[in-house]
PDB file with one MODEL, atoms N, CA, C and O in Angstrom:
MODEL        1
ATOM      1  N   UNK A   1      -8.261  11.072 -17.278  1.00  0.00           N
ATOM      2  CA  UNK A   1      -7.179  10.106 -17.403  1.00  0.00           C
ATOM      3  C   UNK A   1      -7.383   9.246 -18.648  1.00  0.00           C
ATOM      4  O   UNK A   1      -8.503   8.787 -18.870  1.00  0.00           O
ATOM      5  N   UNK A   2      -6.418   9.016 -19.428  1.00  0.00           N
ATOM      6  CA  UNK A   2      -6.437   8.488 -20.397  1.00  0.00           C
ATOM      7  C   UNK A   2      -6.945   6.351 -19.905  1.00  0.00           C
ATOM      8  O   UNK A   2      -6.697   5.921 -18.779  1.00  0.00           O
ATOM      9  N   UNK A   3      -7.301   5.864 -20.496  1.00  0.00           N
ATOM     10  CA  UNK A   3      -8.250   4.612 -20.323  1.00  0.00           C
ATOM     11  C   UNK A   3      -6.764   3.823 -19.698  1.00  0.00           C
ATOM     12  O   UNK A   3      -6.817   3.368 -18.555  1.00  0.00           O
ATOM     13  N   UNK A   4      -5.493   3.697 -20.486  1.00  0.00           N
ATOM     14  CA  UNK A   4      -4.374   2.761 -20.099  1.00  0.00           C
ATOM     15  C   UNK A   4      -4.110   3.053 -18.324  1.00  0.00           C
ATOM     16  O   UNK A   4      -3.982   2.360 -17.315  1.00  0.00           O
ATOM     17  N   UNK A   5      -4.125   4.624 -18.703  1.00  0.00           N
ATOM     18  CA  UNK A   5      -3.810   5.159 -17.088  1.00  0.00           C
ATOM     19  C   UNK A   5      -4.810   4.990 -15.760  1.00  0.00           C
ATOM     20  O   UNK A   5      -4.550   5.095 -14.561  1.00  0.00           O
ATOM     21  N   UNK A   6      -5.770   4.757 -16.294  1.00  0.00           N
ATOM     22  CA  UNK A   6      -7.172   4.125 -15.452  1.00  0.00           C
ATOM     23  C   UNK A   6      -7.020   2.730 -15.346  1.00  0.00           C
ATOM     24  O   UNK A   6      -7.599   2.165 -14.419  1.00  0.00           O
ATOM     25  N   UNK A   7      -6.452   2.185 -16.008  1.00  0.00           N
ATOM     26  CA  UNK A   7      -6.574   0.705 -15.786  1.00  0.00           C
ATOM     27  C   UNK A   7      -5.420   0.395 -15.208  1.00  0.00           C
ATOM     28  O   UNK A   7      -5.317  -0.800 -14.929  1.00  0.00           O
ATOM     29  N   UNK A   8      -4.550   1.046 -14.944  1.00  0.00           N
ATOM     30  CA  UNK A   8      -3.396   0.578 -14.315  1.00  0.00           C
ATOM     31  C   UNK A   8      -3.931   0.750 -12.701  1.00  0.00           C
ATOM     32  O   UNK A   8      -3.891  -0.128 -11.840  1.00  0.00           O
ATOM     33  N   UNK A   9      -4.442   2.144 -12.549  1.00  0.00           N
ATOM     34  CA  UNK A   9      -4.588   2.320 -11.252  1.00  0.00           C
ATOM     35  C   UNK A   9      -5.696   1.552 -10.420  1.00  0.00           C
ATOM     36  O   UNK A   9      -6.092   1.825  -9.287  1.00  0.00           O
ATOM     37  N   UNK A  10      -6.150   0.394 -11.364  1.00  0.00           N
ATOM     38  CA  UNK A  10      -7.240  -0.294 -10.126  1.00  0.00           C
ATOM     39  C   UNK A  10      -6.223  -1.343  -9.715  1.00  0.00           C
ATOM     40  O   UNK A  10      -5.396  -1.994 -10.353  1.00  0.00           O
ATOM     41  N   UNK A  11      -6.563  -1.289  -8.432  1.00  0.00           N
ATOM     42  CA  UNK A  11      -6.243  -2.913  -7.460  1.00  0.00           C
ATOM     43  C   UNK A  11      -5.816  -3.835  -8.195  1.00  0.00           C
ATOM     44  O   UNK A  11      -5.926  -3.498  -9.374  1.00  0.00           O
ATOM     45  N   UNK A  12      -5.421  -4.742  -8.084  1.00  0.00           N
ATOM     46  CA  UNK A  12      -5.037  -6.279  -8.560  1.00  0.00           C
ATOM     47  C   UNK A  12      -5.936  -7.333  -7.744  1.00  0.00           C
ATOM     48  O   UNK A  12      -6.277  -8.471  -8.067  1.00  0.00           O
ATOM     49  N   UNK A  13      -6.229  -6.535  -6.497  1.00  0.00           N
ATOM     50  CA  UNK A  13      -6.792  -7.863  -5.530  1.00  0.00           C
ATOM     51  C   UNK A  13      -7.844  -7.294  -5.185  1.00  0.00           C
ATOM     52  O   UNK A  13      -7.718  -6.101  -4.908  1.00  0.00           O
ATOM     53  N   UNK A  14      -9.316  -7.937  -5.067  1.00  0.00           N
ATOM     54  CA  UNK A  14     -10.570  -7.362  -4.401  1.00  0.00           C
ATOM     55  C   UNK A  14     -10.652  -6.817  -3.292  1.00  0.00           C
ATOM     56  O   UNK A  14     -11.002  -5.722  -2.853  1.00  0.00           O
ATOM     57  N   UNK A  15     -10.074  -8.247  -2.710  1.00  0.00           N
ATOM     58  CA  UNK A  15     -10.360  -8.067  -0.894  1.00  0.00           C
ATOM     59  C   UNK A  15      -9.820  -7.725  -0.420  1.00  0.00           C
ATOM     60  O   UNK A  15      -8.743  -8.000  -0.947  1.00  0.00           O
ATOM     61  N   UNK A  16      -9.530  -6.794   0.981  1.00  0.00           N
ATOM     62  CA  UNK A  16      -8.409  -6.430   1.607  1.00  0.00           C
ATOM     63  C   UNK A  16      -8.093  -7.006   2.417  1.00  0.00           C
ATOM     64  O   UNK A  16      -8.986  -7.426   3.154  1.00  0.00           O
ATOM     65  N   UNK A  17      -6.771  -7.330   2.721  1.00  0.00           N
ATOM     66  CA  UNK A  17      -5.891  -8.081   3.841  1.00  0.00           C
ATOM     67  C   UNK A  17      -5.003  -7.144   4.817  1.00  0.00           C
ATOM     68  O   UNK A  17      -4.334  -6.152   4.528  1.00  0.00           O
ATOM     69  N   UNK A  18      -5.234  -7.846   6.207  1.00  0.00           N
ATOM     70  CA  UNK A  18      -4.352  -7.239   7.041  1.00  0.00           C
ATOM     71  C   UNK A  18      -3.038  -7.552   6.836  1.00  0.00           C
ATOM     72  O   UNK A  18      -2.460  -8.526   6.353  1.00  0.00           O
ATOM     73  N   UNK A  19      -2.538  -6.028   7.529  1.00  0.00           N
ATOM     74  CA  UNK A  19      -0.713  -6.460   7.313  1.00  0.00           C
ATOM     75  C   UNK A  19      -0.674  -5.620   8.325  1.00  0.00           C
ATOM     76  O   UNK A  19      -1.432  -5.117   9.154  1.00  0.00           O
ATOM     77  N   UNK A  20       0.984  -5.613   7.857  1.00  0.00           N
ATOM     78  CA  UNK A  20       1.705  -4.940   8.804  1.00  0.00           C
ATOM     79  C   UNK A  20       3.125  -4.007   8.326  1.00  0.00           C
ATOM     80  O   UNK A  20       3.529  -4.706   7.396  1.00  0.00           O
ATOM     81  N   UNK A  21       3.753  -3.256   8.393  1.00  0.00           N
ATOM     82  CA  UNK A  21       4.826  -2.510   7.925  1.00  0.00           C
ATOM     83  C   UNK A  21       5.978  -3.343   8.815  1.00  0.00           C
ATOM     84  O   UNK A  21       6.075  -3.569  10.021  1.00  0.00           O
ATOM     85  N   UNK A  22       7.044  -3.793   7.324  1.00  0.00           N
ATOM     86  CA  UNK A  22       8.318  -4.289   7.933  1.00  0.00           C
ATOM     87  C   UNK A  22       9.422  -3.233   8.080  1.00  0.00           C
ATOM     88  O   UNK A  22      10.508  -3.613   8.515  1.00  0.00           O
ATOM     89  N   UNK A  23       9.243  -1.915   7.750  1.00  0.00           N
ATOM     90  CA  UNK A  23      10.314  -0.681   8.029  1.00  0.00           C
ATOM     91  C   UNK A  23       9.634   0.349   8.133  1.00  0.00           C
ATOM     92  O   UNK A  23       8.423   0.526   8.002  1.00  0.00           O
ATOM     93  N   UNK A  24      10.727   1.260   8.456  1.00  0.00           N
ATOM     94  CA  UNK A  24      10.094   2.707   8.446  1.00  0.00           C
ATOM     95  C   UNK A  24       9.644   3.198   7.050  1.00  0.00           C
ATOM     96  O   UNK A  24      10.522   3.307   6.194  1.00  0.00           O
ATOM     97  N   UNK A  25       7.922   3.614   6.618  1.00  0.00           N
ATOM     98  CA  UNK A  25       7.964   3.724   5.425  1.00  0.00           C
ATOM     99  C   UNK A  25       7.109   4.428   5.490  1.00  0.00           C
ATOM    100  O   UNK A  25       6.198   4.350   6.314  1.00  0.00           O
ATOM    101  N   UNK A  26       7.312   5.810   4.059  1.00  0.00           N
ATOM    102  CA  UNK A  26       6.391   6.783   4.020  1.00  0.00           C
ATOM    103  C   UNK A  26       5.071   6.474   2.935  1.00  0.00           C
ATOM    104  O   UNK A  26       5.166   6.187   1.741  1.00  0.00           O
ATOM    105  N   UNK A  27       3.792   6.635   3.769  1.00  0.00           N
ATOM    106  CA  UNK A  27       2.574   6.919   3.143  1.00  0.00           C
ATOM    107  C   UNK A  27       2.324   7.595   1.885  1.00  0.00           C
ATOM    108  O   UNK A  27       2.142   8.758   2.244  1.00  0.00           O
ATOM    109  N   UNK A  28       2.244   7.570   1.016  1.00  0.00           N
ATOM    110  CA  UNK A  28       2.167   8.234  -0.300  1.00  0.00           C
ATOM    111  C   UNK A  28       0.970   8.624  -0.702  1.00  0.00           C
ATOM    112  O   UNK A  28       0.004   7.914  -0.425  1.00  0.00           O
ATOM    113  N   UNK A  29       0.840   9.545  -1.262  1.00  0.00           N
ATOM    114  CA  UNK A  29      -0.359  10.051  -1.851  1.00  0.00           C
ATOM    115  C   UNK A  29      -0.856   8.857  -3.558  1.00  0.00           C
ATOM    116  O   UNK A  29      -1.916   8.404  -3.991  1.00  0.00           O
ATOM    117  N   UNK A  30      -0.168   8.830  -3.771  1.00  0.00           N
ATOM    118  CA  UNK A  30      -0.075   7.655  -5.273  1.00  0.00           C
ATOM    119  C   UNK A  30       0.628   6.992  -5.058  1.00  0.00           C
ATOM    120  O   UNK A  30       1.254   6.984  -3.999  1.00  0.00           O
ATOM    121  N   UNK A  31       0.822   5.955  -6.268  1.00  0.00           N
ATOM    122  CA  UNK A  31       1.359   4.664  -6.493  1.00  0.00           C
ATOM    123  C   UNK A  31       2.821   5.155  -7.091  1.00  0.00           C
ATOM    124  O   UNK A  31       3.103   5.027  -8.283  1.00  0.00           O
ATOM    125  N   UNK A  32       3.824   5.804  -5.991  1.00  0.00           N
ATOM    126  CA  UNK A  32       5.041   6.272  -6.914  1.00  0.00           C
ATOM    127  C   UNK A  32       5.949   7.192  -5.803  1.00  0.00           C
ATOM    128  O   UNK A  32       5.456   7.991  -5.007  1.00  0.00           O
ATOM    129  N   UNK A  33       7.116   6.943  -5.918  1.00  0.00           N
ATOM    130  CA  UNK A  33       7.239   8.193  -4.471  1.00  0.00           C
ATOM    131  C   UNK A  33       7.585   9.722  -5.135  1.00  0.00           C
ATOM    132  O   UNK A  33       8.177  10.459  -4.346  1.00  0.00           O
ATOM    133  N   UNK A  34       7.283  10.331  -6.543  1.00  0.00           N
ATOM    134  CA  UNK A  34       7.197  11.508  -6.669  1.00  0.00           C
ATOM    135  C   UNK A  34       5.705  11.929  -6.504  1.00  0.00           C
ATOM    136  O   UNK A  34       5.156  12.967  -6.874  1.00  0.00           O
ATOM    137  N   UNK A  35       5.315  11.104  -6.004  1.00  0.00           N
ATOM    138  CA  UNK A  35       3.758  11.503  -5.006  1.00  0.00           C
ATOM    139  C   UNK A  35       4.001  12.149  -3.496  1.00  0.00           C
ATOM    140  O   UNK A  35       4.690  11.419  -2.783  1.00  0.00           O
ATOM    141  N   UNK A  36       3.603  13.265  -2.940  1.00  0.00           N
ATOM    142  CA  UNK A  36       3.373  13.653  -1.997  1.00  0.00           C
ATOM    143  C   UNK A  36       3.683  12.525  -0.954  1.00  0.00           C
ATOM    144  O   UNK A  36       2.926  11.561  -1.070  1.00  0.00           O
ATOM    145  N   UNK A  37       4.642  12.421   0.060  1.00  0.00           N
ATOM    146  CA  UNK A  37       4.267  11.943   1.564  1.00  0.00           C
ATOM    147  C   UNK A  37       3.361  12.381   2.247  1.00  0.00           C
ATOM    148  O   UNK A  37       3.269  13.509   2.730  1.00  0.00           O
ATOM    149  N   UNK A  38       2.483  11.314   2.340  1.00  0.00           N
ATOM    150  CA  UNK A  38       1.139  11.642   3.250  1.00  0.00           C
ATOM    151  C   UNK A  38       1.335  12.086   5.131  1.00  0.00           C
ATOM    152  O   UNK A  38       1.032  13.027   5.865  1.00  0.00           O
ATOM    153  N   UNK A  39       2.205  10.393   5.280  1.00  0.00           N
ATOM    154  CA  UNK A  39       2.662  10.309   6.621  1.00  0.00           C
ATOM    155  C   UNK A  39       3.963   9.375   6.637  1.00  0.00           C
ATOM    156  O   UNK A  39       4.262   8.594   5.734  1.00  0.00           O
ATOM    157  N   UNK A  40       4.733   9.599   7.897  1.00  0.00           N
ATOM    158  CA  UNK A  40       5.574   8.501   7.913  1.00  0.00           C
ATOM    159  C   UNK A  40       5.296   7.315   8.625  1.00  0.00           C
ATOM    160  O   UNK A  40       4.896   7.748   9.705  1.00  0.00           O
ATOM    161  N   UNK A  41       5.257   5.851   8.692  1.00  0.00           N
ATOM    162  CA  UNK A  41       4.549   4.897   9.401  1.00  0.00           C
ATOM    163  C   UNK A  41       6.125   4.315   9.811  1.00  0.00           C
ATOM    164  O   UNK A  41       7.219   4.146   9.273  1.00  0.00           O
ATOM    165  N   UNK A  42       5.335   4.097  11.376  1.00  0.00           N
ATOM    166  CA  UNK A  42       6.863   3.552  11.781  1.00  0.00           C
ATOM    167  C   UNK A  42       6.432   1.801  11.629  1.00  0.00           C
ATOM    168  O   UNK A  42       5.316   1.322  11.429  1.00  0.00           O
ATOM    169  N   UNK A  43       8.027   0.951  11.842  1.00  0.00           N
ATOM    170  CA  UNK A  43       8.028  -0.466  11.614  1.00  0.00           C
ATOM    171  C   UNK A  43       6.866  -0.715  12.636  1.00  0.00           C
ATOM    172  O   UNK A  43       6.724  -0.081  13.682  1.00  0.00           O
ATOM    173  N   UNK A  44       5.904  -1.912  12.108  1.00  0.00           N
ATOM    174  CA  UNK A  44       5.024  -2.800  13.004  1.00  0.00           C
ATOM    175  C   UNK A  44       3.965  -1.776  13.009  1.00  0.00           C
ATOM    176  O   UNK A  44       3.358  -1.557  14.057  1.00  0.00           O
ATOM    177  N   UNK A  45       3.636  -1.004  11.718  1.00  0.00           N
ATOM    178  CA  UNK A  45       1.973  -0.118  11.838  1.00  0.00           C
ATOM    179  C   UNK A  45       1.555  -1.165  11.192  1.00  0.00           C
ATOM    180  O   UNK A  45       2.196  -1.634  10.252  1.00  0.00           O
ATOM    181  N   UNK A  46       0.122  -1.797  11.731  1.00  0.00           N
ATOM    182  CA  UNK A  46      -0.670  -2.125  11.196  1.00  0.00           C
ATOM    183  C   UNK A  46      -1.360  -1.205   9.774  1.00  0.00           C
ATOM    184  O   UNK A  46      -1.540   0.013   9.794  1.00  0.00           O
ATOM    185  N   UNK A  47      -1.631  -1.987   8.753  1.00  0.00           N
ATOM    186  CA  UNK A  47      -2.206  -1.334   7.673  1.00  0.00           C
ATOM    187  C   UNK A  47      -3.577  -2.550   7.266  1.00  0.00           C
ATOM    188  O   UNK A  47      -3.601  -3.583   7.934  1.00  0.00           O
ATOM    189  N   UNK A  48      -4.454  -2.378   6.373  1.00  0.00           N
ATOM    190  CA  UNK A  48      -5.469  -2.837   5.922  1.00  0.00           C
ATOM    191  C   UNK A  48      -5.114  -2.249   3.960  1.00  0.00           C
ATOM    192  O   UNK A  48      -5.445  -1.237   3.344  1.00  0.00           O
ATOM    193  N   UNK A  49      -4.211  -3.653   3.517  1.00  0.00           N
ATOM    194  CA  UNK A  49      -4.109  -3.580   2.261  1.00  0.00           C
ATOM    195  C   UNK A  49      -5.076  -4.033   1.101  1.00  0.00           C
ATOM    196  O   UNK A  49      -5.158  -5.244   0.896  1.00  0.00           O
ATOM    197  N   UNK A  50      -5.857  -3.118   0.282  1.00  0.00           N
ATOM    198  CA  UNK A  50      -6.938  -3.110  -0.338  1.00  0.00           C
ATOM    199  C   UNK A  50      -6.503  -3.610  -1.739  1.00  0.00           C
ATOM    200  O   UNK A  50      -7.242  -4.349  -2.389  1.00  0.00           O
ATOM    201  N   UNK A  51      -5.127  -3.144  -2.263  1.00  0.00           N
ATOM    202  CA  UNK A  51      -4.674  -4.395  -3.458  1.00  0.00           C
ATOM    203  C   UNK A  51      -3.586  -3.510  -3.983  1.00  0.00           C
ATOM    204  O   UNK A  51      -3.323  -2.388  -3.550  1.00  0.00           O
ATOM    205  N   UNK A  52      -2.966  -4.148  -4.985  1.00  0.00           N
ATOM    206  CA  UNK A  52      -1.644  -4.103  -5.221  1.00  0.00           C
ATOM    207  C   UNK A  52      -1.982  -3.408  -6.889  1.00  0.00           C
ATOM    208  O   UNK A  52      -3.133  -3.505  -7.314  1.00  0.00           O
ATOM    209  N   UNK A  53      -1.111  -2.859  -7.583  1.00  0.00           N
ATOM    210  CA  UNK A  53      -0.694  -2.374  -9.075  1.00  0.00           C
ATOM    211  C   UNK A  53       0.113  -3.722  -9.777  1.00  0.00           C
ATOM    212  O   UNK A  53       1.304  -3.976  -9.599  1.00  0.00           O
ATOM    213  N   UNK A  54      -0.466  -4.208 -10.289  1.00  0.00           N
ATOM    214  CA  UNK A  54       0.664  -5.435 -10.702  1.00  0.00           C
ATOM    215  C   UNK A  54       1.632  -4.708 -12.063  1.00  0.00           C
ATOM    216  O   UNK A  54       1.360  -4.092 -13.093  1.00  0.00           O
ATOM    217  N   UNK A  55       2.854  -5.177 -11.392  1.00  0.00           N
ATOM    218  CA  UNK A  55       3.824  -4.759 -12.370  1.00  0.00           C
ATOM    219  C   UNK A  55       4.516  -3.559 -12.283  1.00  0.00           C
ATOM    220  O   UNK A  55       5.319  -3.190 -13.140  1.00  0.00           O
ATOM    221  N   UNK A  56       4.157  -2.767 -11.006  1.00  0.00           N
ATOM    222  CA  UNK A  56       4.414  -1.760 -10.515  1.00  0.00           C
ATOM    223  C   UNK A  56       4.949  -1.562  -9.194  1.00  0.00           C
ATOM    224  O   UNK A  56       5.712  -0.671  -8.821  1.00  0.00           O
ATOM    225  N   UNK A  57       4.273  -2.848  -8.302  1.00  0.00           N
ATOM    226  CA  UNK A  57       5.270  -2.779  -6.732  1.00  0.00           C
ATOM    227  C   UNK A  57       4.539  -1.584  -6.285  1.00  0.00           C
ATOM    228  O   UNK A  57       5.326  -0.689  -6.590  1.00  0.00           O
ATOM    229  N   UNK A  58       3.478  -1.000  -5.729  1.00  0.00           N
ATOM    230  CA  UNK A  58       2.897  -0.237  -5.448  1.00  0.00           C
ATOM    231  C   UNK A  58       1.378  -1.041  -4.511  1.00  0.00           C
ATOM    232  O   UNK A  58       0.663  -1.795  -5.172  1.00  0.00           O
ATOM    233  N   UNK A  59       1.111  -0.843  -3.354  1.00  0.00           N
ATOM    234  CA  UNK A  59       0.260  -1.081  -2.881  1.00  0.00           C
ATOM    235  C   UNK A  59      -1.003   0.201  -2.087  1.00  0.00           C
ATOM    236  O   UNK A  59      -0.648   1.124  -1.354  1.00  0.00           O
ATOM    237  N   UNK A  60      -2.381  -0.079  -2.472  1.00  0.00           N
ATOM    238  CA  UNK A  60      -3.088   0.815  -1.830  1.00  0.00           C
ATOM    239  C   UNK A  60      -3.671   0.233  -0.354  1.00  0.00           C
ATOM    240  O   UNK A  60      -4.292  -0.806  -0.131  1.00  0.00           O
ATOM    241  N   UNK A  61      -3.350   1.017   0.323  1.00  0.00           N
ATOM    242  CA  UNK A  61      -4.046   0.448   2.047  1.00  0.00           C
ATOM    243  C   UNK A  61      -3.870   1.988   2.839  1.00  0.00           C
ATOM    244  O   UNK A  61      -3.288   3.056   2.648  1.00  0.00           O
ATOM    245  N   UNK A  62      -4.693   1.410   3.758  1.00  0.00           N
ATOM    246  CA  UNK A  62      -5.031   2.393   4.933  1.00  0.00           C
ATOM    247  C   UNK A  62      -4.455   2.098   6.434  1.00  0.00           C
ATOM    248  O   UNK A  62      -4.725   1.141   7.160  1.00  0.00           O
ATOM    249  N   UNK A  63      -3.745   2.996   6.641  1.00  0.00           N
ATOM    250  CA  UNK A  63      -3.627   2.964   8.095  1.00  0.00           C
ATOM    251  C   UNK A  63      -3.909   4.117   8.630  1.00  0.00           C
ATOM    252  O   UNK A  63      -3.973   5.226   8.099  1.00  0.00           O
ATOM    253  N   UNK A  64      -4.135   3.675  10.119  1.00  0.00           N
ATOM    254  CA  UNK A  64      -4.448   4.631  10.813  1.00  0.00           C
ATOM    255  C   UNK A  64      -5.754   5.302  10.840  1.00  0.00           C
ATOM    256  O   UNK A  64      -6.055   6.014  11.798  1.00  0.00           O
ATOM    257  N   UNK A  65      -6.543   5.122   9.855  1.00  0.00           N
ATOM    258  CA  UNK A  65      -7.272   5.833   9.306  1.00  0.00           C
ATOM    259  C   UNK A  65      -7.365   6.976   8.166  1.00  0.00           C
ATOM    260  O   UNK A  65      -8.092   7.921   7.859  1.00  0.00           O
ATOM    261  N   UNK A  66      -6.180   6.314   7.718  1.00  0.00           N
ATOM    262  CA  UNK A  66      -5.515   7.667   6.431  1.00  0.00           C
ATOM    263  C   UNK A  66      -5.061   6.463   5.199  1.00  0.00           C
ATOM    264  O   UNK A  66      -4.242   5.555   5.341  1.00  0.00           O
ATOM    265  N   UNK A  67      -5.761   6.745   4.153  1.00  0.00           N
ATOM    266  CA  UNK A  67      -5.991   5.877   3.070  1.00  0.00           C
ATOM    267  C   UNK A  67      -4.821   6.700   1.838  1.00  0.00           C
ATOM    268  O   UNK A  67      -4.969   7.812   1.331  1.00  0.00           O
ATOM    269  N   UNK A  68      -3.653   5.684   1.609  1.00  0.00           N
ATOM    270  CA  UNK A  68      -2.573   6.124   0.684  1.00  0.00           C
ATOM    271  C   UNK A  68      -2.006   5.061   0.027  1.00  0.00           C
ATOM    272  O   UNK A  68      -2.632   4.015  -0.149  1.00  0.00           O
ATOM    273  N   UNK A  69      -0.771   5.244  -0.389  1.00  0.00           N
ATOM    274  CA  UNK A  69       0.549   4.127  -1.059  1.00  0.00           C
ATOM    275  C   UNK A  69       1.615   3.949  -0.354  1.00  0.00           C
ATOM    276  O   UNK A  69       2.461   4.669   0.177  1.00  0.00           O
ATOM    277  N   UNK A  70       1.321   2.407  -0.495  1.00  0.00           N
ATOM    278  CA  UNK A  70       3.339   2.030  -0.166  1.00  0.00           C
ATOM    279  C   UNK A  70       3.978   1.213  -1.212  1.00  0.00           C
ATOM    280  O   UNK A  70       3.577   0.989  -2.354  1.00  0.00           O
ATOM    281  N   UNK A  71       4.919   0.856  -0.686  1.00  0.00           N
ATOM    282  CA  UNK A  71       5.646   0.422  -2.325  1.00  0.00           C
ATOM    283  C   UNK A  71       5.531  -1.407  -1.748  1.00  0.00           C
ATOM    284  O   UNK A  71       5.938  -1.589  -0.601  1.00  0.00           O
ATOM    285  N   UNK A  72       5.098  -2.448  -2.382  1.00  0.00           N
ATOM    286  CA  UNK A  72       4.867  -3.352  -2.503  1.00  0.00           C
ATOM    287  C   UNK A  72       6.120  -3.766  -0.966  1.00  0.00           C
ATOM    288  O   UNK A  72       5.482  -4.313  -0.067  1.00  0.00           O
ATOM    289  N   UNK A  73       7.147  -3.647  -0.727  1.00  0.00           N
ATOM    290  CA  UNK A  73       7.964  -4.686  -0.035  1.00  0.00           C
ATOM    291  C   UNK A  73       7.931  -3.955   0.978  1.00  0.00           C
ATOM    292  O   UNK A  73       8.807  -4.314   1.766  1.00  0.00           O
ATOM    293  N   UNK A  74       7.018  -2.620   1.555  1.00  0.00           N
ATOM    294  CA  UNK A  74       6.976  -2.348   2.963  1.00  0.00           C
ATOM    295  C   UNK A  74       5.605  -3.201   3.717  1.00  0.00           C
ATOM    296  O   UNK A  74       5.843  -3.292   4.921  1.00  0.00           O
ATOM    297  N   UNK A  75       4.478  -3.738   3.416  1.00  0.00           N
ATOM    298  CA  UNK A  75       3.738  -4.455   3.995  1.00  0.00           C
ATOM    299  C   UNK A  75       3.695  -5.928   4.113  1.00  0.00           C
ATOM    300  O   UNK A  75       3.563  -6.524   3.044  1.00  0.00           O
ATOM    301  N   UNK A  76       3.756  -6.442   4.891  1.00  0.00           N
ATOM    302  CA  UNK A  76       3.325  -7.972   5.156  1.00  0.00           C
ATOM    303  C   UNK A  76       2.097  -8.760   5.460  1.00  0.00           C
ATOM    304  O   UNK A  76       1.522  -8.698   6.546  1.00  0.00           O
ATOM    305  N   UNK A  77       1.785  -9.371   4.641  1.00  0.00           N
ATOM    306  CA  UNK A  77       0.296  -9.966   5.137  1.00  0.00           C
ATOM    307  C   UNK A  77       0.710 -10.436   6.148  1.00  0.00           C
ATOM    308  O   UNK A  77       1.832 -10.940   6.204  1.00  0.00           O
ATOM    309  N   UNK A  78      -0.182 -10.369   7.269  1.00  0.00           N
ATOM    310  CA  UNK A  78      -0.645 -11.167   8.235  1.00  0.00           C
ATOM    311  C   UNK A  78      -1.321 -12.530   8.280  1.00  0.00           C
ATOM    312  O   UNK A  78      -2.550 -12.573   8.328  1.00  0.00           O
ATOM    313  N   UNK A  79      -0.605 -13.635   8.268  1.00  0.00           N
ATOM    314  CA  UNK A  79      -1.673 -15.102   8.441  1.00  0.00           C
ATOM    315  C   UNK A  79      -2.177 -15.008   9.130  1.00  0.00           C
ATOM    316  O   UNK A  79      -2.073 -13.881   9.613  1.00  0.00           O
ATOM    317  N   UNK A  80      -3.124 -15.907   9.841  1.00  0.00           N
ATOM    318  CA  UNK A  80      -4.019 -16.266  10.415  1.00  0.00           C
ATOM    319  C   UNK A  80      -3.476 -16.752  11.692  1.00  0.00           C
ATOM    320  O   UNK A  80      -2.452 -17.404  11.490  1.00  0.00           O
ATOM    321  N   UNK A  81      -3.838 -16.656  13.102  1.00  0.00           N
ATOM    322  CA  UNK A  81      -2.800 -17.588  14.139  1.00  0.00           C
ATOM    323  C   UNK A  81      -3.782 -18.777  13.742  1.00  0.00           C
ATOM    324  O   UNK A  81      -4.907 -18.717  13.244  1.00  0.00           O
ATOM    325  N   UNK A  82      -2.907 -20.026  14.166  1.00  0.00           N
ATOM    326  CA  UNK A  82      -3.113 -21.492  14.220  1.00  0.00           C
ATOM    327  C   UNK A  82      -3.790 -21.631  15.225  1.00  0.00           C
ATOM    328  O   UNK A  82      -3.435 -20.715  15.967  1.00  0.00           O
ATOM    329  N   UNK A  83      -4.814 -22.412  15.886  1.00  0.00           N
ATOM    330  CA  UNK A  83      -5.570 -22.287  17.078  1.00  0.00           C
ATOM    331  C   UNK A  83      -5.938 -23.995  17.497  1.00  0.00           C
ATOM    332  O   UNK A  83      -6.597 -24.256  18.503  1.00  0.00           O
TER     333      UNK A  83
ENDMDL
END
């Protein structure tokens, strides 16, 4: 991979945050949907989002146990409950 194309594809964010899927949305193999569908995740799958492509709307996380892409506006972080 050329160095620009490597640097696009790391994370934006270190840590990973829980979420959650606000629609029906397909798992992607890459950051793009002429990437392979991995799986389809129905609304309210939990995911574990590991970081985002900035400038691209592309997020890497795992659900299920199957590590792929969604496009930035299918996951929701999860806050914290208030206690």
């Amino acid at each position: 991979l050329p160095f620009a194309a490597l640097a696009m594809a790391i994370p934006a964010v270190a840590q990973a945050a829980p979420g959650v899927t606000d629609s029906r949305v397909a798992l992607r193999a890459g950051p793009g949907s002429d990437y392979p569908r991995v799986v389809t995740l129905n609304r309210n799958t939990r995911v574990n989002i590991h970081g985002c492509i900035r400038r691209y709307d592309w997020c890497d996380v795992t659900a299920r146990g199957i590590r792929g892409w969604l496009p930035a506006f299918a996951p929701c972080l999860e806050l914290p409950s208030a206690t």
